[in-house]
Amino acid sequence: MRIQVDENLPLDAARLLVMAGYDALHVQDQQLSGASDMELTLVCQDEDRALITLDTDLANIRQYRPKDTAGYIVMRLRYQDKAHVTDVIAQVAELLRTERVRGRLWIVEEDRVRIRDG
């Protein structure tokens, strides 16, 4: 699975996903810092990468339809410090082993993951 880690997540998030066996790149790895949501989603589509982000705008499935994408993982966390975010991403990495993200929107919270087909 190929994953794009948004700039609002720590660089360690991409490293953690790579260590879990995923092909993960951080936005900074591709000099995409500052890219608009639309630009970033287009890059993800071109590269067949699921996008993981803290940007709740991506949860709007009318504007960002996950149907024909590798999927979106939107993290809605009460605490967004680096340690907490990476802990939750480690849990997401495990869930990716058993649950598909392609064509779906995942809303990740501390105590649950809601999955919506695109």
mmCIF file with all atom_site columns, C-alpha atoms in Angstrom:
data_model
loop_
_atom_site.group_PDB
_atom_site.id
_atom_site.type_symbol
_atom_site.label_atom_id
_atom_site.label_alt_id
_atom_site.label_comp_id
_atom_site.label_asym_id
_atom_site.label_entity_id
_atom_site.label_seq_id
_atom_site.pdbx_PDB_ins_code
_atom_site.Cartn_x
_atom_site.Cartn_y
_atom_site.Cartn_z
_atom_site.occupancy
_atom_site.B_iso_or_equiv
_atom_site.pdbx_formal_charge
_atom_site.auth_seq_id
_atom_site.auth_comp_id
_atom_site.auth_asym_id
_atom_site.auth_atom_id
_atom_site.pdbx_PDB_model_num
ATOM 1   C CA . MET A 1 1   ? 0.000   0.000  0.000  1.00 0.00 ? 1   MET A CA 1
ATOM 2   C CA . ARG A 1 2   ? 1.167   3.501  -0.881 1.00 0.00 ? 2   ARG A CA 1
ATOM 3   C CA . ILE A 1 3   ? 0.461   6.345  1.539  1.00 0.00 ? 3   ILE A CA 1
ATOM 4   C CA . GLN A 1 4   ? 0.940   10.126 1.397  1.00 0.00 ? 4   GLN A CA 1
ATOM 5   C CA . VAL A 1 5   ? 1.389   11.771 4.804  1.00 0.00 ? 5   VAL A CA 1
ATOM 6   C CA . ASP A 1 6   ? 0.149   15.364 4.889  1.00 0.00 ? 6   ASP A CA 1
ATOM 7   C CA . GLU A 1 7   ? 2.310   18.215 6.125  1.00 0.00 ? 7   GLU A CA 1
ATOM 8   C CA . ASN A 1 8   ? 0.150   18.675 9.230  1.00 0.00 ? 8   ASN A CA 1
ATOM 9   C CA . LEU A 1 9   ? 1.474   15.345 10.517 1.00 0.00 ? 9   LEU A CA 1
ATOM 10  C CA . PRO A 1 10  ? 5.006   14.843 11.864 1.00 0.00 ? 10  PRO A CA 1
ATOM 11  C CA . LEU A 1 11  ? 7.755   13.455 9.652  1.00 0.00 ? 11  LEU A CA 1
ATOM 12  C CA . ASP A 1 12  ? 7.955   10.553 12.100 1.00 0.00 ? 12  ASP A CA 1
ATOM 13  C CA . ALA A 1 13  ? 4.480   9.489  10.944 1.00 0.00 ? 13  ALA A CA 1
ATOM 14  C CA . ALA A 1 14  ? 5.839   8.581  7.512  1.00 0.00 ? 14  ALA A CA 1
ATOM 15  C CA . ARG A 1 15  ? 8.830   6.802  9.063  1.00 0.00 ? 15  ARG A CA 1
ATOM 16  C CA . LEU A 1 16  ? 6.534   4.808  11.327 1.00 0.00 ? 16  LEU A CA 1
ATOM 17  C CA . LEU A 1 17  ? 4.419   3.717  8.355  1.00 0.00 ? 17  LEU A CA 1
ATOM 18  C CA . VAL A 1 18  ? 7.556   2.727  6.404  1.00 0.00 ? 18  VAL A CA 1
ATOM 19  C CA . MET A 1 19  ? 8.748   0.646  9.376  1.00 0.00 ? 19  MET A CA 1
ATOM 20  C CA . ALA A 1 20  ? 5.306   -1.028 9.377  1.00 0.00 ? 20  ALA A CA 1
ATOM 21  C CA . GLY A 1 21  ? 5.932   -2.098 5.773  1.00 0.00 ? 21  GLY A CA 1
ATOM 22  C CA . TYR A 1 22  ? 4.109   0.598  3.803  1.00 0.00 ? 22  TYR A CA 1
ATOM 23  C CA . ASP A 1 23  ? 5.403   2.759  0.963  1.00 0.00 ? 23  ASP A CA 1
ATOM 24  C CA . ALA A 1 24  ? 4.857   6.074  2.750  1.00 0.00 ? 24  ALA A CA 1
ATOM 25  C CA . LEU A 1 25  ? 6.046   9.532  1.798  1.00 0.00 ? 25  LEU A CA 1
ATOM 26  C CA . HIS A 1 26  ? 5.676   12.772 3.710  1.00 0.00 ? 26  HIS A CA 1
ATOM 27  C CA . VAL A 1 27  ? 4.593   15.844 1.746  1.00 0.00 ? 27  VAL A CA 1
ATOM 28  C CA . GLN A 1 28  ? 8.023   17.349 2.488  1.00 0.00 ? 28  GLN A CA 1
ATOM 29  C CA . ASP A 1 29  ? 9.702   14.387 0.757  1.00 0.00 ? 29  ASP A CA 1
ATOM 30  C CA . GLN A 1 30  ? 8.125   15.541 -2.501 1.00 0.00 ? 30  GLN A CA 1
ATOM 31  C CA . GLN A 1 31  ? 8.480   19.294 -2.002 1.00 0.00 ? 31  GLN A CA 1
ATOM 32  C CA . LEU A 1 32  ? 4.687   19.618 -1.755 1.00 0.00 ? 32  LEU A CA 1
ATOM 33  C CA . SER A 1 33  ? 4.604   21.705 1.414  1.00 0.00 ? 33  SER A CA 1
ATOM 34  C CA . GLY A 1 34  ? 2.018   24.443 0.988  1.00 0.00 ? 34  GLY A CA 1
ATOM 35  C CA . ALA A 1 35  ? 0.160   22.604 -1.792 1.00 0.00 ? 35  ALA A CA 1
ATOM 36  C CA . SER A 1 36  ? -3.603  23.064 -1.762 1.00 0.00 ? 36  SER A CA 1
ATOM 37  C CA . ASP A 1 37  ? -5.857  20.185 -0.779 1.00 0.00 ? 37  ASP A CA 1
ATOM 38  C CA . MET A 1 38  ? -6.911  19.838 -4.412 1.00 0.00 ? 38  MET A CA 1
ATOM 39  C CA . GLU A 1 39  ? -3.299  19.716 -5.640 1.00 0.00 ? 39  GLU A CA 1
ATOM 40  C CA . LEU A 1 40  ? -2.390  17.151 -3.016 1.00 0.00 ? 40  LEU A CA 1
ATOM 41  C CA . THR A 1 41  ? -5.357  14.916 -3.796 1.00 0.00 ? 41  THR A CA 1
ATOM 42  C CA . LEU A 1 42  ? -4.454  15.020 -7.491 1.00 0.00 ? 42  LEU A CA 1
ATOM 43  C CA . VAL A 1 43  ? -0.866  13.956 -6.715 1.00 0.00 ? 43  VAL A CA 1
ATOM 44  C CA . CYS A 1 44  ? -2.251  11.132 -4.580 1.00 0.00 ? 44  CYS A CA 1
ATOM 45  C CA . GLN A 1 45  ? -4.501  10.020 -7.428 1.00 0.00 ? 45  GLN A CA 1
ATOM 46  C CA . ASP A 1 46  ? -1.616  10.128 -9.924 1.00 0.00 ? 46  ASP A CA 1
ATOM 47  C CA . GLU A 1 47  ? 0.599   8.091  -7.583 1.00 0.00 ? 47  GLU A CA 1
ATOM 48  C CA . ASP A 1 48  ? -2.180  5.823  -6.281 1.00 0.00 ? 48  ASP A CA 1
ATOM 49  C CA . ARG A 1 49  ? -1.530  6.865  -2.672 1.00 0.00 ? 49  ARG A CA 1
ATOM 50  C CA . ALA A 1 50  ? -3.979  7.004  0.208  1.00 0.00 ? 50  ALA A CA 1
ATOM 51  C CA . LEU A 1 51  ? -3.795  10.369 1.965  1.00 0.00 ? 51  LEU A CA 1
ATOM 52  C CA . ILE A 1 52  ? -3.554  10.560 5.753  1.00 0.00 ? 52  ILE A CA 1
ATOM 53  C CA . THR A 1 53  ? -4.176  13.990 7.264  1.00 0.00 ? 53  THR A CA 1
ATOM 54  C CA . LEU A 1 54  ? -5.448  16.046 10.175 1.00 0.00 ? 54  LEU A CA 1
ATOM 55  C CA . ASP A 1 55  ? -7.251  18.300 7.676  1.00 0.00 ? 55  ASP A CA 1
ATOM 56  C CA . THR A 1 56  ? -10.949 17.764 8.303  1.00 0.00 ? 56  THR A CA 1
ATOM 57  C CA . ASP A 1 57  ? -11.834 19.428 4.970  1.00 0.00 ? 57  ASP A CA 1
ATOM 58  C CA . LEU A 1 58  ? -10.987 16.085 3.359  1.00 0.00 ? 58  LEU A CA 1
ATOM 59  C CA . ALA A 1 59  ? -13.898 14.535 5.257  1.00 0.00 ? 59  ALA A CA 1
ATOM 60  C CA . ASN A 1 60  ? -16.284 16.348 2.895  1.00 0.00 ? 60  ASN A CA 1
ATOM 61  C CA . ILE A 1 61  ? -17.085 13.495 0.511  1.00 0.00 ? 61  ILE A CA 1
ATOM 62  C CA . ARG A 1 62  ? -19.038 15.785 -1.788 1.00 0.00 ? 62  ARG A CA 1
ATOM 63  C CA . GLN A 1 63  ? -15.906 17.787 -2.532 1.00 0.00 ? 63  GLN A CA 1
ATOM 64  C CA . TYR A 1 64  ? -13.288 15.054 -2.087 1.00 0.00 ? 64  TYR A CA 1
ATOM 65  C CA . ARG A 1 65  ? -14.877 11.848 -3.293 1.00 0.00 ? 65  ARG A CA 1
ATOM 66  C CA . PRO A 1 66  ? -12.889 8.833  -2.151 1.00 0.00 ? 66  PRO A CA 1
ATOM 67  C CA . LYS A 1 67  ? -14.648 6.513  -4.601 1.00 0.00 ? 67  LYS A CA 1
ATOM 68  C CA . ASP A 1 68  ? -12.006 6.595  -7.344 1.00 0.00 ? 68  ASP A CA 1
ATOM 69  C CA . THR A 1 69  ? -8.981  7.135  -5.084 1.00 0.00 ? 69  THR A CA 1
ATOM 70  C CA . ALA A 1 70  ? -6.659  5.067  -2.944 1.00 0.00 ? 70  ALA A CA 1
ATOM 71  C CA . GLY A 1 71  ? -8.639  6.521  -0.033 1.00 0.00 ? 71  GLY A CA 1
ATOM 72  C CA . TYR A 1 72  ? -8.522  9.217  2.622  1.00 0.00 ? 72  TYR A CA 1
ATOM 73  C CA . ILE A 1 73  ? -7.700  8.825  6.293  1.00 0.00 ? 73  ILE A CA 1
ATOM 74  C CA . VAL A 1 74  ? -8.772  11.896 8.253  1.00 0.00 ? 74  VAL A CA 1
ATOM 75  C CA . MET A 1 75  ? -7.649  12.017 11.854 1.00 0.00 ? 75  MET A CA 1
ATOM 76  C CA . ARG A 1 76  ? -9.930  13.882 14.257 1.00 0.00 ? 76  ARG A CA 1
ATOM 77  C CA . LEU A 1 77  ? -7.945  13.817 17.440 1.00 0.00 ? 77  LEU A CA 1
ATOM 78  C CA . ARG A 1 78  ? -8.581  15.720 20.656 1.00 0.00 ? 78  ARG A CA 1
ATOM 79  C CA . TYR A 1 79  ? -4.836  15.985 21.223 1.00 0.00 ? 79  TYR A CA 1
ATOM 80  C CA . GLN A 1 80  ? -2.470  16.624 18.351 1.00 0.00 ? 80  GLN A CA 1
ATOM 81  C CA . ASP A 1 81  ? 0.912   16.522 20.032 1.00 0.00 ? 81  ASP A CA 1
ATOM 82  C CA . LYS A 1 82  ? 3.539   14.482 18.214 1.00 0.00 ? 82  LYS A CA 1
ATOM 83  C CA . ALA A 1 83  ? 3.567   11.544 20.634 1.00 0.00 ? 83  ALA A CA 1
ATOM 84  C CA . HIS A 1 84  ? -0.209  11.133 20.611 1.00 0.00 ? 84  HIS A CA 1
ATOM 85  C CA . VAL A 1 85  ? -0.490  11.456 16.844 1.00 0.00 ? 85  VAL A CA 1
ATOM 86  C CA . THR A 1 86  ? 2.212   8.869  16.211 1.00 0.00 ? 86  THR A CA 1
ATOM 87  C CA . ASP A 1 87  ? 0.594   6.484  18.705 1.00 0.00 ? 87  ASP A CA 1
ATOM 88  C CA . VAL A 1 88  ? -2.704  6.727  16.816 1.00 0.00 ? 88  VAL A CA 1
ATOM 89  C CA . ILE A 1 89  ? -0.947  6.312  13.460 1.00 0.00 ? 89  ILE A CA 1
ATOM 90  C CA . ALA A 1 90  ? 0.632   3.101  14.783 1.00 0.00 ? 90  ALA A CA 1
ATOM 91  C CA . GLN A 1 91  ? -2.894  1.841  15.485 1.00 0.00 ? 91  GLN A CA 1
ATOM 92  C CA . VAL A 1 92  ? -3.982  2.897  11.987 1.00 0.00 ? 92  VAL A CA 1
ATOM 93  C CA . ALA A 1 93  ? -1.026  0.988  10.503 1.00 0.00 ? 93  ALA A CA 1
ATOM 94  C CA . GLU A 1 94  ? -2.271  -2.187 12.190 1.00 0.00 ? 94  GLU A CA 1
ATOM 95  C CA . LEU A 1 95  ? -5.850  -1.634 11.019 1.00 0.00 ? 95  LEU A CA 1
ATOM 96  C CA . LEU A 1 96  ? -4.634  -1.164 7.435  1.00 0.00 ? 96  LEU A CA 1
ATOM 97  C CA . ARG A 1 97  ? -3.519  -4.803 7.504  1.00 0.00 ? 97  ARG A CA 1
ATOM 98  C CA . THR A 1 98  ? -7.117  -6.035 7.813  1.00 0.00 ? 98  THR A CA 1
ATOM 99  C CA . GLU A 1 99  ? -9.343  -3.240 6.493  1.00 0.00 ? 99  GLU A CA 1
ATOM 100 C CA . ARG A 1 100 ? -9.169  -1.670 3.051  1.00 0.00 ? 100 ARG A CA 1
ATOM 101 C CA . VAL A 1 101 ? -8.967  2.088  2.596  1.00 0.00 ? 101 VAL A CA 1
ATOM 102 C CA . ARG A 1 102 ? -9.212  2.184  -1.228 1.00 0.00 ? 102 ARG A CA 1
ATOM 103 C CA . GLY A 1 103 ? -12.340 4.053  -2.285 1.00 0.00 ? 103 GLY A CA 1
ATOM 104 C CA . ARG A 1 104 ? -13.183 4.896  1.315  1.00 0.00 ? 104 ARG A CA 1
ATOM 105 C CA . LEU A 1 105 ? -13.009 7.693  3.833  1.00 0.00 ? 105 LEU A CA 1
ATOM 106 C CA . TRP A 1 106 ? -11.750 6.751  7.277  1.00 0.00 ? 106 TRP A CA 1
ATOM 107 C CA . ILE A 1 107 ? -12.462 9.118  10.153 1.00 0.00 ? 107 ILE A CA 1
ATOM 108 C CA . VAL A 1 108 ? -10.021 8.198  12.911 1.00 0.00 ? 108 VAL A CA 1
ATOM 109 C CA . GLU A 1 109 ? -10.714 9.250  16.480 1.00 0.00 ? 109 GLU A CA 1
ATOM 110 C CA . GLU A 1 110 ? -9.038  8.092  19.673 1.00 0.00 ? 110 GLU A CA 1
ATOM 111 C CA . ASP A 1 111 ? -11.725 5.544  20.496 1.00 0.00 ? 111 ASP A CA 1
ATOM 112 C CA . ARG A 1 112 ? -13.096 4.556  17.096 1.00 0.00 ? 112 ARG A CA 1
ATOM 113 C CA . VAL A 1 113 ? -12.655 4.527  13.345 1.00 0.00 ? 113 VAL A CA 1
ATOM 114 C CA . ARG A 1 114 ? -15.640 5.286  11.156 1.00 0.00 ? 114 ARG A CA 1
ATOM 115 C CA . ILE A 1 115 ? -15.367 3.980  7.616  1.00 0.00 ? 115 ILE A CA 1
ATOM 116 C CA . ARG A 1 116 ? -17.482 5.336  4.837  1.00 0.00 ? 116 ARG A CA 1
ATOM 117 C CA . ASP A 1 117 ? -17.570 4.039  1.280  1.00 0.00 ? 117 ASP A CA 1
ATOM 118 C CA . GLY A 1 118 ? -17.105 6.708  -1.355 1.00 0.00 ? 118 GLY A CA 1
#
